[in-house]
Short mmCIF file of C-alpha atoms and ligand atoms in Angstrom, two decimals:
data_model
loop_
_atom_site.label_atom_id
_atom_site.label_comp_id
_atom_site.label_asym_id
_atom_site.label_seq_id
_atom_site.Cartn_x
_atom_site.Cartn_y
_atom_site.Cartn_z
CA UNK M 15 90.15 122.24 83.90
CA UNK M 16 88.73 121.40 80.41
CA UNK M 17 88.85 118.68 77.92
CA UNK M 18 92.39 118.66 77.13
CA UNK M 19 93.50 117.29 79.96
CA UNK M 20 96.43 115.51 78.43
CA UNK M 21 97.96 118.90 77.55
CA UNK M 22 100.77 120.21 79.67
CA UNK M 23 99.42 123.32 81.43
CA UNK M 24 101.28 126.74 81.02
CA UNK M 25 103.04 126.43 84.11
CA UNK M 26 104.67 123.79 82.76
CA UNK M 27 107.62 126.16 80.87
CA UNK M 28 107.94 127.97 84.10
CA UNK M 29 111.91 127.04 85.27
CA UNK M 30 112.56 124.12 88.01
CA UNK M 31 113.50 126.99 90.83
CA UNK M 32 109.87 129.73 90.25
CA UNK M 33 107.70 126.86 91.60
CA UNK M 34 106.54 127.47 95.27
CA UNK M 35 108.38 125.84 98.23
CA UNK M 36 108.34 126.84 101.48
CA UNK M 37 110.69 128.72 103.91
CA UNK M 38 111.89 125.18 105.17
CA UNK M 39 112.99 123.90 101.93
CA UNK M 40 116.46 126.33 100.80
CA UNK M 41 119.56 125.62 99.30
CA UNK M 42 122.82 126.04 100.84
CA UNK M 43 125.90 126.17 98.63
CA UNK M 44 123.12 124.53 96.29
CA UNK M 45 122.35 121.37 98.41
CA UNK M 46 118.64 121.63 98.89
CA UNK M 47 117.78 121.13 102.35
CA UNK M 48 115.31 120.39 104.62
CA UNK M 49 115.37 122.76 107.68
CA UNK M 50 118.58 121.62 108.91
CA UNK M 51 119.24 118.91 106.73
CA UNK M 52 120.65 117.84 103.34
CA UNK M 53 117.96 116.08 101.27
CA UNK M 54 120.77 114.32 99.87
CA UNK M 55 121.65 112.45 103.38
CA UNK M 56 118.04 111.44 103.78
CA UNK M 57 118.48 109.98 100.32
CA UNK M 58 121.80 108.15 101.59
CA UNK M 59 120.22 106.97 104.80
CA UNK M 60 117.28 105.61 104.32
CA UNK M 61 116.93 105.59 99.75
CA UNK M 62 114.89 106.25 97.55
CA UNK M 63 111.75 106.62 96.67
CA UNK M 64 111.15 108.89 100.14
CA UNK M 65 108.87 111.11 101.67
CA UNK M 66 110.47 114.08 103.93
CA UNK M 67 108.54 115.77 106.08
CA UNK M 68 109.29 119.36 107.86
CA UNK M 69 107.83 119.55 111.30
CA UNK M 70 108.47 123.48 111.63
CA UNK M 71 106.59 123.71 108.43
CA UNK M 72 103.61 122.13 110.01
CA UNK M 73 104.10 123.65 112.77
CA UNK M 74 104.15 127.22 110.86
CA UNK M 75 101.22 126.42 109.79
CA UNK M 76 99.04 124.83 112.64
CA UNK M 77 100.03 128.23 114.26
CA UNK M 78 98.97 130.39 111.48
CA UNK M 79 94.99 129.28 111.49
CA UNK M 80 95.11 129.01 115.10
CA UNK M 81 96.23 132.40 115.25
CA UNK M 82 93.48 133.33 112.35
CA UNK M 83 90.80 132.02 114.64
CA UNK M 84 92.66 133.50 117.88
CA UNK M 85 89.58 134.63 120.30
CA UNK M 86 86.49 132.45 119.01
CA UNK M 87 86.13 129.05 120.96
CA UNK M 88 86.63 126.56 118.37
CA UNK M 89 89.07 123.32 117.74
CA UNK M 90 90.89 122.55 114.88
CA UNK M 91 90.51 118.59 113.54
CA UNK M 92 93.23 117.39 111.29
CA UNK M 93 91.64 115.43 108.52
CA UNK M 94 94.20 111.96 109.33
CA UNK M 95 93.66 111.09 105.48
CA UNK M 96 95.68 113.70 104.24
CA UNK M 97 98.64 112.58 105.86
CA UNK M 98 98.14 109.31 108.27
CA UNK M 99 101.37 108.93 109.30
CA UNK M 100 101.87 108.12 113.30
CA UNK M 101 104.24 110.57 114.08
CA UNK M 102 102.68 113.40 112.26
CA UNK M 103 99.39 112.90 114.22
CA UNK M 104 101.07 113.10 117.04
CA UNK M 105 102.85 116.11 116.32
CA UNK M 106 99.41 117.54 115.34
CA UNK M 107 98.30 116.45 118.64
CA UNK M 108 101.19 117.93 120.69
CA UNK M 109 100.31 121.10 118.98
CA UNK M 110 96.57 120.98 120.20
CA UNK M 111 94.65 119.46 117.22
CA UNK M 112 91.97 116.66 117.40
CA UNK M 113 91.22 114.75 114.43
CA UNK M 114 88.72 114.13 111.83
CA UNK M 115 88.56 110.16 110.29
CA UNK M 116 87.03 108.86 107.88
CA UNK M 117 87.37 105.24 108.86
CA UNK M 118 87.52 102.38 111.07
CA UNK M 119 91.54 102.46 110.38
CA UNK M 120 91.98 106.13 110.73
CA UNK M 121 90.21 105.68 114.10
CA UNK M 122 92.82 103.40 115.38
CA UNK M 123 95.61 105.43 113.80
CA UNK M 124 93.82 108.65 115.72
CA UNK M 125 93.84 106.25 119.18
CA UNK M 126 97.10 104.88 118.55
CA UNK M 127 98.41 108.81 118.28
CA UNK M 128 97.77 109.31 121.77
CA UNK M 129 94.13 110.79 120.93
CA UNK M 130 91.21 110.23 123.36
CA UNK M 131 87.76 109.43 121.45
CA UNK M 132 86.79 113.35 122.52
CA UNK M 133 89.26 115.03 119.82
CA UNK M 134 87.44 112.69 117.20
CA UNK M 135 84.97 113.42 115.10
CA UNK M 136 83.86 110.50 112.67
CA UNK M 137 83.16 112.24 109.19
CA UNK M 138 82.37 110.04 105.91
CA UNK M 139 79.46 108.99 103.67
CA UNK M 140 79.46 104.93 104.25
CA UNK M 141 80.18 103.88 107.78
CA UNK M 142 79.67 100.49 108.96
CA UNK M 143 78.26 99.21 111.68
CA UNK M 144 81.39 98.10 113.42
CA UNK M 145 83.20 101.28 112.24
CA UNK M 146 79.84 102.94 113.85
CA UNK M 147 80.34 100.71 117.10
CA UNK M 148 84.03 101.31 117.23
CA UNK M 149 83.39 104.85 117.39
CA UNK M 150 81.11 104.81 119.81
CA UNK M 151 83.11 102.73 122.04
CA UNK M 152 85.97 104.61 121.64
CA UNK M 153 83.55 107.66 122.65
CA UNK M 154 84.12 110.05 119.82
CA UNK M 155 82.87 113.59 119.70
CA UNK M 156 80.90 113.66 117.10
CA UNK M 157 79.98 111.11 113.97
CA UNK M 158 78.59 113.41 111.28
CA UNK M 159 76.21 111.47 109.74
CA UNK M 160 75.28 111.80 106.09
CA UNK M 161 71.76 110.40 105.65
CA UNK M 162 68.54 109.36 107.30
CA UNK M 163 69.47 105.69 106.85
CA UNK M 164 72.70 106.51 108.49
CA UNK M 165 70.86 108.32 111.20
CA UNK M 166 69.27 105.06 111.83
CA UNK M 167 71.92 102.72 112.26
CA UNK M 168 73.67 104.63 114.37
CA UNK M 169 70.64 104.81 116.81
CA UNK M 170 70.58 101.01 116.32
CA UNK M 171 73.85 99.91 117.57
CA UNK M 172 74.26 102.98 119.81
CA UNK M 173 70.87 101.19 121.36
CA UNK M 174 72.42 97.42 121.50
CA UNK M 175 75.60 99.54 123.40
CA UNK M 176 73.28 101.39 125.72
CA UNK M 177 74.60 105.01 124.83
CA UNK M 178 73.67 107.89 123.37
CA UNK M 179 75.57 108.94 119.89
CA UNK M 180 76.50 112.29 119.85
CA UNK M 181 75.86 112.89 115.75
CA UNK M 182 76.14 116.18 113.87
CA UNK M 183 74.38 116.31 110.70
CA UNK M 184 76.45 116.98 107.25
CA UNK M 185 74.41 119.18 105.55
CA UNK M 186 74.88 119.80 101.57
CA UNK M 187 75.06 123.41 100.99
CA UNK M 188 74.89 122.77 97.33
CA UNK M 189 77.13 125.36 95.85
CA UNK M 190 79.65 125.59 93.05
CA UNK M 191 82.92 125.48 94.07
CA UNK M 192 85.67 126.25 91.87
CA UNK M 193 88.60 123.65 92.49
CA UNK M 194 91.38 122.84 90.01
CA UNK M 195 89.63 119.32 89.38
CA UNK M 196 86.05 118.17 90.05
CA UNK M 197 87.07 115.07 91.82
CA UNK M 198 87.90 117.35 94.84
CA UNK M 199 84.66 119.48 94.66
CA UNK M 200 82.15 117.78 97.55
CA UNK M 201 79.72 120.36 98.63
CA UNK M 202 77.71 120.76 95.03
CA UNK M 203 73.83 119.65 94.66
CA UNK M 204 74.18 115.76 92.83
CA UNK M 205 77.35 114.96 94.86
CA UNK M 206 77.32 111.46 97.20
CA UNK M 207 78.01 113.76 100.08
CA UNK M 208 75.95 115.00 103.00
CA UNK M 209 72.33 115.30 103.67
CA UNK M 210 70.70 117.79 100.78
CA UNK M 211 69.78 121.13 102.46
CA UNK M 212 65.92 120.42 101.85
CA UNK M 213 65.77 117.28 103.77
CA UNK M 214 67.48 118.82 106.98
CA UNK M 215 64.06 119.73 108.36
CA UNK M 216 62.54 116.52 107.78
CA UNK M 217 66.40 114.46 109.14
CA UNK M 218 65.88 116.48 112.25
CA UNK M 219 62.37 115.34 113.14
CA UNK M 220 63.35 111.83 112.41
CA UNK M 221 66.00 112.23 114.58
CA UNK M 222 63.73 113.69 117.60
CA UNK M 223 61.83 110.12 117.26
CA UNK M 224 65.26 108.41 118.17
CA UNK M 225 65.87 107.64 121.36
CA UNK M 226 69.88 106.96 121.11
CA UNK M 227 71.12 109.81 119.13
CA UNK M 228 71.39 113.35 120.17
CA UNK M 229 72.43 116.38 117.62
CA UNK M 230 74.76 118.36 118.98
CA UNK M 231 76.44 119.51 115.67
CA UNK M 232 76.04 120.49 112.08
CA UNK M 233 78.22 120.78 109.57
CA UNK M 234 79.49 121.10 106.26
CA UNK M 235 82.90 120.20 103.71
CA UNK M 236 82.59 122.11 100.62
CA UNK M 237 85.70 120.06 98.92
CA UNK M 238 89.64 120.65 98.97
CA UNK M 239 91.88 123.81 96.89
CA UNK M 240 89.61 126.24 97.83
CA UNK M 241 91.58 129.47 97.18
CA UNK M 242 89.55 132.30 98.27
CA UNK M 243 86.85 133.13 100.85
CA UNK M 244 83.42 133.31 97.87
CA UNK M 245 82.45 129.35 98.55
CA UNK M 246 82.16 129.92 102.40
CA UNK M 247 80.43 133.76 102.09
CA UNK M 248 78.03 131.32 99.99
CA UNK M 249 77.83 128.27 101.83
CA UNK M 250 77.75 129.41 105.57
CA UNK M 251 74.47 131.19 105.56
CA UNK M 252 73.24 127.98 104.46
CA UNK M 253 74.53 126.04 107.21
CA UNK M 254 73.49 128.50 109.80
CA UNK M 255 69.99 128.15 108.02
CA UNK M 256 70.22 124.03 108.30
CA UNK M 257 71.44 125.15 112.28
CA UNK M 258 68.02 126.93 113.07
CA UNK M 259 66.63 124.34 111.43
CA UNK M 260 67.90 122.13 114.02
CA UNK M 261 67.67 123.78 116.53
CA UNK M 262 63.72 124.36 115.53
CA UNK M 263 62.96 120.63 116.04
CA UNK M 264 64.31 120.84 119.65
CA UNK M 265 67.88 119.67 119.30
CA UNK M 266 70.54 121.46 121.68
CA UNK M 267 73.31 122.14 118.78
CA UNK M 268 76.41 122.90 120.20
CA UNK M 269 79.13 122.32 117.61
CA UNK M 270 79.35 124.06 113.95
CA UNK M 271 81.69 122.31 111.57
CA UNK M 272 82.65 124.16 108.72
CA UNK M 273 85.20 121.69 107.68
CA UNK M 274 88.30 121.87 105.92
CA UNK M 275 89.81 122.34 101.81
CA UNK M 276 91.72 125.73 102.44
CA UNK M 277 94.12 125.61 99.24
CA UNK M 278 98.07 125.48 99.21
CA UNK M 279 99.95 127.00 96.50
CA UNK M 280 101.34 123.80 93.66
CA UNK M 281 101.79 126.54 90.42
CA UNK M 282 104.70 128.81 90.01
CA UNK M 283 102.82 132.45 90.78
CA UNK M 284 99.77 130.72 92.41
CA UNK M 285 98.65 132.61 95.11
CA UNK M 286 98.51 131.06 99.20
CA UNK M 287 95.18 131.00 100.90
CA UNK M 288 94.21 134.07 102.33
CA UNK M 289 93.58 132.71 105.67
CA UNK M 290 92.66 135.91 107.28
CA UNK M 291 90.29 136.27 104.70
CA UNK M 292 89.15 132.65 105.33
CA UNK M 293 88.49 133.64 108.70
CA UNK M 294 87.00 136.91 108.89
CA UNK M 295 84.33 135.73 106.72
CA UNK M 296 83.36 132.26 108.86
CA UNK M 297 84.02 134.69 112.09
CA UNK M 298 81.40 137.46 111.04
CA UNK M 299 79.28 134.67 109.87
CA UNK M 300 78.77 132.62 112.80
CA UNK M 301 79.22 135.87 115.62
CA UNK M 302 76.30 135.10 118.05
CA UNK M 303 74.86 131.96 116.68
CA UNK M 304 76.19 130.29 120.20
CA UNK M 305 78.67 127.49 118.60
CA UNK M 306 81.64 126.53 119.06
CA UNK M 307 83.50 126.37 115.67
CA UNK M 308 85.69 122.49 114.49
CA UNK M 309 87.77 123.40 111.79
CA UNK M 310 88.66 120.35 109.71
CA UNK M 311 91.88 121.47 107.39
CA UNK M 312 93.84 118.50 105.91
CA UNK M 313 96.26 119.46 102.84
CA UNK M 314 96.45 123.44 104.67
CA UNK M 315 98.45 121.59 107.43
CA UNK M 316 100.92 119.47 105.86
CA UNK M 317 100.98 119.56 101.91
CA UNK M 318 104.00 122.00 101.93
CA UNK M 319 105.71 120.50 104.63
CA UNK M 320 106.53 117.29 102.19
CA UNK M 321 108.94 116.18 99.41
CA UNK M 322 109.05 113.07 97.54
CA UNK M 323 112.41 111.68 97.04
CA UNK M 324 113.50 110.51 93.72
CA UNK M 325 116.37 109.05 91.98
CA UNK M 326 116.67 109.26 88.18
CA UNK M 327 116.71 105.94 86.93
CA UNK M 328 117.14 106.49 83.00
CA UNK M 329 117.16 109.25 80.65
CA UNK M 330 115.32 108.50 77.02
CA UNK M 331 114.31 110.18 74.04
CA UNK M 332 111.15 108.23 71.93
CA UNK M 333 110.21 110.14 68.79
CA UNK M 334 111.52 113.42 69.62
CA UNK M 335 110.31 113.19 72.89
CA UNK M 336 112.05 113.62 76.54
CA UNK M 337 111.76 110.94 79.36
CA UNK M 338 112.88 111.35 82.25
CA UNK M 339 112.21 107.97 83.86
CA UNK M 340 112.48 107.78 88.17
CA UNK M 341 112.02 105.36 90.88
CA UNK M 342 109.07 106.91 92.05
CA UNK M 343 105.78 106.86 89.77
CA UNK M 344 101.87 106.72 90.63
CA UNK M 345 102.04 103.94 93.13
CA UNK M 346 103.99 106.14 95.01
CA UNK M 347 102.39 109.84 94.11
CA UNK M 348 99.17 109.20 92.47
CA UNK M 349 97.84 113.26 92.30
CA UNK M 350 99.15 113.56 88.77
CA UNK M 351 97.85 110.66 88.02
CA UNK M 352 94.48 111.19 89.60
CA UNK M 353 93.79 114.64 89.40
CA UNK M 354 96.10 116.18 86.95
CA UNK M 355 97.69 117.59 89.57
CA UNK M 356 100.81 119.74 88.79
CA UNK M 357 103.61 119.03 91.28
CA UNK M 358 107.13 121.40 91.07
CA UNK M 359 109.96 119.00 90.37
CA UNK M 360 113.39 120.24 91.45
CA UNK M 361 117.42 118.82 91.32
CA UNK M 362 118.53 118.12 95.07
CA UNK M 363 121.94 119.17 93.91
CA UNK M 364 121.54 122.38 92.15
CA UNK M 365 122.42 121.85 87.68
CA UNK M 366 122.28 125.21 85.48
CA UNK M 367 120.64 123.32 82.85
CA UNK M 368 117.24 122.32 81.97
CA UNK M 369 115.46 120.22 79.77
CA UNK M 370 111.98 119.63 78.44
CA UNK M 371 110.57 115.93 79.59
CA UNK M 372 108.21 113.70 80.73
CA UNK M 373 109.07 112.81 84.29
CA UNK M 374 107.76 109.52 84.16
CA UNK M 375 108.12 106.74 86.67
CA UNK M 376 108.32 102.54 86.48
CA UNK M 377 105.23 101.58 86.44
CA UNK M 378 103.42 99.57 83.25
CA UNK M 379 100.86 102.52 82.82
CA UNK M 380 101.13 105.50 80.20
CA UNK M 381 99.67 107.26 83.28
CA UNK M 382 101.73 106.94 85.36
CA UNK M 383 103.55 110.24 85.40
CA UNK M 384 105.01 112.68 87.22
CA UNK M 385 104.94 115.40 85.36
CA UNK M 386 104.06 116.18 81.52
CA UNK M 387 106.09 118.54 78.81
CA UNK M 388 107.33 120.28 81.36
CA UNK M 389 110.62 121.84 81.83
CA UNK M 390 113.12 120.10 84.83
CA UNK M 391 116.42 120.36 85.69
CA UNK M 392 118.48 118.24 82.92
CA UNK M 393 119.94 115.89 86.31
CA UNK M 394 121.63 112.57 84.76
CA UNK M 395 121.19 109.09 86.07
CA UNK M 396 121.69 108.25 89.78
CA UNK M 397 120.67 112.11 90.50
CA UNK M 398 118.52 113.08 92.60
CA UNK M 399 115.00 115.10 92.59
CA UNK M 400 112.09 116.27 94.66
CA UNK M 401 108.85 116.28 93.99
CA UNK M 402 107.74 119.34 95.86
CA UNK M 403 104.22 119.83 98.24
CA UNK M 404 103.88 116.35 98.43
CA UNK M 405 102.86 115.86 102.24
CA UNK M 406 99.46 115.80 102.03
CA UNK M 407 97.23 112.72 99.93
CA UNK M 408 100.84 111.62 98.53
CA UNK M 409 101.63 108.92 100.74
CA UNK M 410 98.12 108.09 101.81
CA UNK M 411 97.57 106.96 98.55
CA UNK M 412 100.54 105.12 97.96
CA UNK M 413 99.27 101.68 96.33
CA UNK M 414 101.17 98.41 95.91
CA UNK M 415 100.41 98.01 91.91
CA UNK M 416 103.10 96.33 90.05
CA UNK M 417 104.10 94.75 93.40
CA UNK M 418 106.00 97.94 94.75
CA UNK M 419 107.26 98.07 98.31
CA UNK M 420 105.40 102.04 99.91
CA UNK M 421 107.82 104.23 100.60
CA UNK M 422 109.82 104.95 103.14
CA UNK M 423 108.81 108.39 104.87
CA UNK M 424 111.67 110.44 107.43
CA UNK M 425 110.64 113.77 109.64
CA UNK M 426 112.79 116.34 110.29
CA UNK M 427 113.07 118.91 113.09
CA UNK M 428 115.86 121.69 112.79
CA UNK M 429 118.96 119.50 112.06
CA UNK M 430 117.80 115.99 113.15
CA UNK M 431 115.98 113.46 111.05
CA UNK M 432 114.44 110.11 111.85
CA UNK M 433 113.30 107.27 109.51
CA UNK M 434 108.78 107.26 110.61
CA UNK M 435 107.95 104.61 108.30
CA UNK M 436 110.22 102.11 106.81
CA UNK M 437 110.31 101.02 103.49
CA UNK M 438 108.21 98.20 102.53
CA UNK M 439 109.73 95.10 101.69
CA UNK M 440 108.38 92.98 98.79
CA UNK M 441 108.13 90.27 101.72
CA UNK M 442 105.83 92.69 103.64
CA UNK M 443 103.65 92.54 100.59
CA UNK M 444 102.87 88.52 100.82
CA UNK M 445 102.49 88.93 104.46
CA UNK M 446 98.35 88.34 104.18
CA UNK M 447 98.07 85.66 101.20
CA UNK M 448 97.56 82.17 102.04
CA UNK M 449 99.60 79.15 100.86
CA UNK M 450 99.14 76.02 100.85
CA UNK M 451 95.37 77.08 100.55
CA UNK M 452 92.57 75.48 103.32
CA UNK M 453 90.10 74.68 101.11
CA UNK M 454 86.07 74.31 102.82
CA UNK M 455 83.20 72.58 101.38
CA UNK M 456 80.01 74.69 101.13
C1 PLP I 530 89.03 115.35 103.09
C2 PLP I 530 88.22 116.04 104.10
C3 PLP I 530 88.72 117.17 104.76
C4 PLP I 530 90.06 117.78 104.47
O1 PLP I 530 90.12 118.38 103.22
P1 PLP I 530 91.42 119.26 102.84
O2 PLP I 530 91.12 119.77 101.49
O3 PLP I 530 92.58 118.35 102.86
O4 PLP I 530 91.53 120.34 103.85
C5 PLP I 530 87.93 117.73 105.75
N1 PLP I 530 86.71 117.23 106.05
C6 PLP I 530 86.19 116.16 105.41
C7 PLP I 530 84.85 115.66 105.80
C8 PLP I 530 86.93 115.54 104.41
O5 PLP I 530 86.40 114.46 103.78
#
């Protein structure tokens, strides 16, 4: 993605219906529908703005990389900030996963989902010492740490707690990654992230001089959209080269984390991840190096399985331009926003018509937007839409700006569907400020 970033992007003239959904998400007599159930009586239960969430669609796809990596010991970790919601994780974990956090909160989500600290592994470039201590309390399987300083503390407090940290190192393969936006690239040389591939040999002889930590894993996230199998042929001789490393300075390395960033389809003719693919190419790689494999997909699991809910508040025209102006806007999905991410945008109740519009929602930003020039179905006000492959890093980054209530967010499993979050209330949102103040004297 180049300079022009404010440009609408081909797919934009591609009609409403030619953008990807999945199996889950059909029409019946032109209702959309979610598995079993009308979008349209989610809307009437519970409003709108509102995530819906398929279950069998994450459950499609849990089964498909399981399947892919069928025969090889390994776990797969759901990365909890893609979608944090309670009752997802514990879906996840019905199904088998563990989970990789990224913070003291997503470690008490993961515990509070029914998780023991053994299907957790603590990934993320600035722990704190209590998130450190938490973790270690809670007995997680691994913290990947991402520096020698890091290293360090964690040997400190797992000292003052009189254990021994299991860490794994996060090595930085340092290759180009080609992701629709470099925000989501992690795994290049210059990036905040993991321990440069270099300093691995000298990391693991500091690490020998620690009494408190043992390495018992390695492991690498090369960033998110990654659509075909060339970053990992790249990358994973690398890590196996940072795991003899390892392994030369004495350290029994058990665990090889590859991570997560397998791409979903968001474009009209964009292709899926070829997950085979994927995993023929990390299962040659790592035949025989003696590891067992954590898998760490996030978006892969649960993007498709989500819709934002929207109703259309107003319809405008400013200087020859469309608007299309909903209850939902950045505070609620912030990936076009953020990333210039291209969401499909489709009428709950089917319309023959379409129009050319910004899809723009209420907030006091000219960037907050749904969508840009692109061509939706012409629904009037009080109709409905969805925002489609919006279960993963939609609602997690939900913010309160302009003093909106979150979302509310509703699973559904074959014909049933039940409310999983409520919607905030503006009360909810005053819940933590002080008044009258207690003022103290330094
Ligand atoms: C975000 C993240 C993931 C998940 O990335 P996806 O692109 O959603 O699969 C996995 N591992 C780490 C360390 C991450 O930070």
């Amino acid at each position: 993605m180049g300079a022009g970033v404010l440009n609408a992007p081909p797919a934009a003239v591609a009609p409403p219906e030619a953008w990807p959904r999945p199996a889950a998400l059909a029409r019946r007599s032109g209702a959309l529908c979610c598995e079993g159930v009308p979008l349209s009586a989610i809307a009437e239960a519970v409003g709108t703005p509102a995530y819906v969430y398929s279950l069998g669609t994450i459950r499609e796809r849990y089964a498909t990389l399981a399947n892919a990596f069928a025969g090889v010991p390994h776990h797969i970790h759901f990365a909890v900030k893609a979608n944090s919601n309670l009752s997802v994780l514990r879906a996840l974990r019905a199904l088998g996963a563990g989970m990789d956090i990224v913070s003291g909160g997503e470690l008490h989500r993961a515990l509070e989902a029914g998780c023991d600290g053994g299907d957790i592994v603590f990934s993320g470039v600035g722990k704190t010492v209590a998130e450190i201590e938490a973790a270690l309390r809670a007995g997680v399987r691994l913290l990947n740490v991402e520096s020698e300083a890091e290293l360090e503390v964690v040997d400190a407090v797992a000292g003052r707690l009189g254990v021994v940290a299991p860490v794994a190192f996060r090595v930085n393969p340092e290759v180009m990654v080609d992701t629709p936006h470099a925000y989501i690239r992690t795994g290049e040389k210059g990036q905040k992230f993991g321990i440069p591939r270099d300093d691995i040999g000298r990391v693991a002889q500091a690490a020998s001089r620690l009494r408190h930590v043992a390495v018992r894993g390695v492991g690498m996230h090369l960033g998110s959209q990654i659509a075909n199998a060339d970053p990992m042929r790249e990358a994973l001789p690398r890590l196996l080269e940072a795991l003899a490393t390892v392994r030369g300075a004495g350290h029994r390395v058990e665990w090889l984390d590859v991570g997560g960033g397998l791409s979903v389809p968001y474009l009209p003719g964009e292709a899926p991840a070829d997950v085979s693919a994927y995993a023929a190419t990390v299962r040659a790689a790592v035949a025989g190096a003696g590891v067992t494999l954590l898998l760490e997909p996030g978006r892969f699991l649960v993007a498709e399985s989500g819709v934002l809910l929207t109703t259309v508040l107003y319809r405008k025209q400013a200087n020859g331009k469309a608007f299309v102006v909903t209850d939902a806007g950045m505070g609620d999905l912030l990936r076009p926003s953020l990333y210039q991410a291209d969401h499909g945008i489709v009428a709950v109740e089917a319309v023959d018509d379409t129009v050319t519009a910004d899809v723009v929602g209420p907030i006091c930003e000219s960037g907050d937007f749904l969508a840009r020039g692109r061509v939706v179905p012409d629904v009037s006000p009080g109709g409905l839409l969805a925002v489609l492959t919006a279960g993963a890093y939609g609602y997690t980054m939900a913010s309160h700006y302009n003093t909106r209530p979150r979302p509310a967010e509703v699973l559904v499993d074959g014909d049933r569907h039940a409310l999983v979050a409520e919607r905030e209330r503006p009360e909810d949102l005053l819940r933590l400020e002080r008044h009258p103040l207690t003022w103290r004297s330094a």
